[in-house]
Every structure is written in C-alpha cells, then in structure tokens.
Short mmCIF file of C-alpha atoms in Angstrom, two decimals:
data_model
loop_
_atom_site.label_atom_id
_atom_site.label_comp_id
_atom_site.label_asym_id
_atom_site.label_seq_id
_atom_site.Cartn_x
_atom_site.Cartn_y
_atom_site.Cartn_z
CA UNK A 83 -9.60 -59.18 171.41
CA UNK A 84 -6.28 -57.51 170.20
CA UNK A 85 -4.56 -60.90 170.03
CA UNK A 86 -7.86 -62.64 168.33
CA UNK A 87 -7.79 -60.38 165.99
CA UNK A 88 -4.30 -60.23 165.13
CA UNK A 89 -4.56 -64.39 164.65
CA UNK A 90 -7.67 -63.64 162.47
CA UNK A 91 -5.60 -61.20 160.34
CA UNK A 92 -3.31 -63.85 159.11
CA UNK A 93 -6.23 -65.98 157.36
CA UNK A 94 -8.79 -63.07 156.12
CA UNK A 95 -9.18 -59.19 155.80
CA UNK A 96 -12.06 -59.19 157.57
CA UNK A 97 -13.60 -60.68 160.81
CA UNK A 98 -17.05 -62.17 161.40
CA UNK A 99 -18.51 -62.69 164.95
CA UNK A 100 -22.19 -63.61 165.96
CA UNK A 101 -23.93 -61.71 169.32
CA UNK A 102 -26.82 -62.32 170.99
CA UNK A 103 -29.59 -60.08 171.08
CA UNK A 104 -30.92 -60.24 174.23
CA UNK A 105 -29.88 -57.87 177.47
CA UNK A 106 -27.44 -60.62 178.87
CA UNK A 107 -25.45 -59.85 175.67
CA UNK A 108 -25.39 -56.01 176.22
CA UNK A 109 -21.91 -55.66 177.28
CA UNK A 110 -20.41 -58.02 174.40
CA UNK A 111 -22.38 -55.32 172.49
CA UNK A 112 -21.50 -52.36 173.11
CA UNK A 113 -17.28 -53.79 173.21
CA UNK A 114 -17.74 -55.09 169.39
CA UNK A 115 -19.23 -52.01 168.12
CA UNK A 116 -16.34 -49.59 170.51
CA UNK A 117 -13.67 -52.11 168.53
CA UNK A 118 -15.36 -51.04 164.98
CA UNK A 119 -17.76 -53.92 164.29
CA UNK A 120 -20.93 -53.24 162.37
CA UNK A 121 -23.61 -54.84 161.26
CA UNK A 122 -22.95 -57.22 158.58
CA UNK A 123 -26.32 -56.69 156.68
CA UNK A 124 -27.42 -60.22 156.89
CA UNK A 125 -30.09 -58.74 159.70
CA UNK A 126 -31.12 -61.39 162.11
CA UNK A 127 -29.91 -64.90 162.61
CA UNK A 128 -32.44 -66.93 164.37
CA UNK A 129 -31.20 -71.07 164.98
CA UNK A 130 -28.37 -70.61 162.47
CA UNK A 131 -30.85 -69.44 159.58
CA UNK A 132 -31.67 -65.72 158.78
CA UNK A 133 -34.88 -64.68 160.37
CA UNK A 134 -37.56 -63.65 158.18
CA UNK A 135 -39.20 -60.70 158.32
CA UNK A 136 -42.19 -61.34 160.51
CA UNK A 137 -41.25 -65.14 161.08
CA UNK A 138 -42.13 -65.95 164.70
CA UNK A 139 -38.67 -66.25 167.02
CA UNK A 140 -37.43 -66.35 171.19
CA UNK A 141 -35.10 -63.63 172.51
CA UNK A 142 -32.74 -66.06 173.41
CA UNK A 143 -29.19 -67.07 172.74
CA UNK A 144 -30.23 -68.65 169.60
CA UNK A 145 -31.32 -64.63 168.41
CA UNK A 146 -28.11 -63.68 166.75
CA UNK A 147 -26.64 -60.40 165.08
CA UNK A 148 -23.67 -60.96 162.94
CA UNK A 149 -21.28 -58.24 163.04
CA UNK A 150 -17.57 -57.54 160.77
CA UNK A 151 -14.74 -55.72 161.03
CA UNK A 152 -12.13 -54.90 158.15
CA UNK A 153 -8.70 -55.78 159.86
CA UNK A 154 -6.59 -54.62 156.61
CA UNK A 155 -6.71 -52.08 154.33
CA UNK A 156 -6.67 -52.79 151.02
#
C-alpha cells in the first residue's frame, strides 16, 4: 500500500479505491480505514451506479463502498 500510494501521489492529491461490502471484504476493510480512508460520500455503489435509497441490490462483490484518502497537504 505504501508504494501504491506513493505512485498515486505523483498523478493526484487524493486516492480513490472501491471495497466490497460483504464479510469476505472485512479485512480489506478494516486495513483502508487503519491507512486513513473514509468514506467518500457517494454512499453505495451497486453494478458501477450509485444505489438508490431503497433500490433492490445482492451483497455481493458488485456492492461497493468507495473510500479516499488525501495523500498531500495542501
């Protein structure tokens, strides 16, 4: 992650990175938000489109939270 991150810091301030949701992703999880990822705000990604508030979707590895990190201070 240190070395991703140092590549991704050449080309933007910030970081982007999709997880899934379901308990196969927990440890990818718990690793983004240690490494100070946070929610982006977008909520939930569902097939590559936000999902909907009350829009009918699978826990699977299509269910997607986008996180982001700020690698550079401004």
């Amino acid at each position: 992650m240190d070395t991703a991150e140092q590549i991704a810091g050449g080309f933007a301030d910030i970081v982007y990175l999709g997880v899934g949701l379901h308990s196969g992703y927990g440890a990818a999880q718990r690793m983004y938000i240690k490494r100070g990822y946070l929610p982006d705000g977008s909520g939930v990604w569902y097939r590559d489109r936000i999902c909907e508030p009350y829009t009918d979707c699978c826990n699977d590895d299509d269910l997607i939270l986008y996180l982001s990190k700020q690698l550079k201070n401004f």
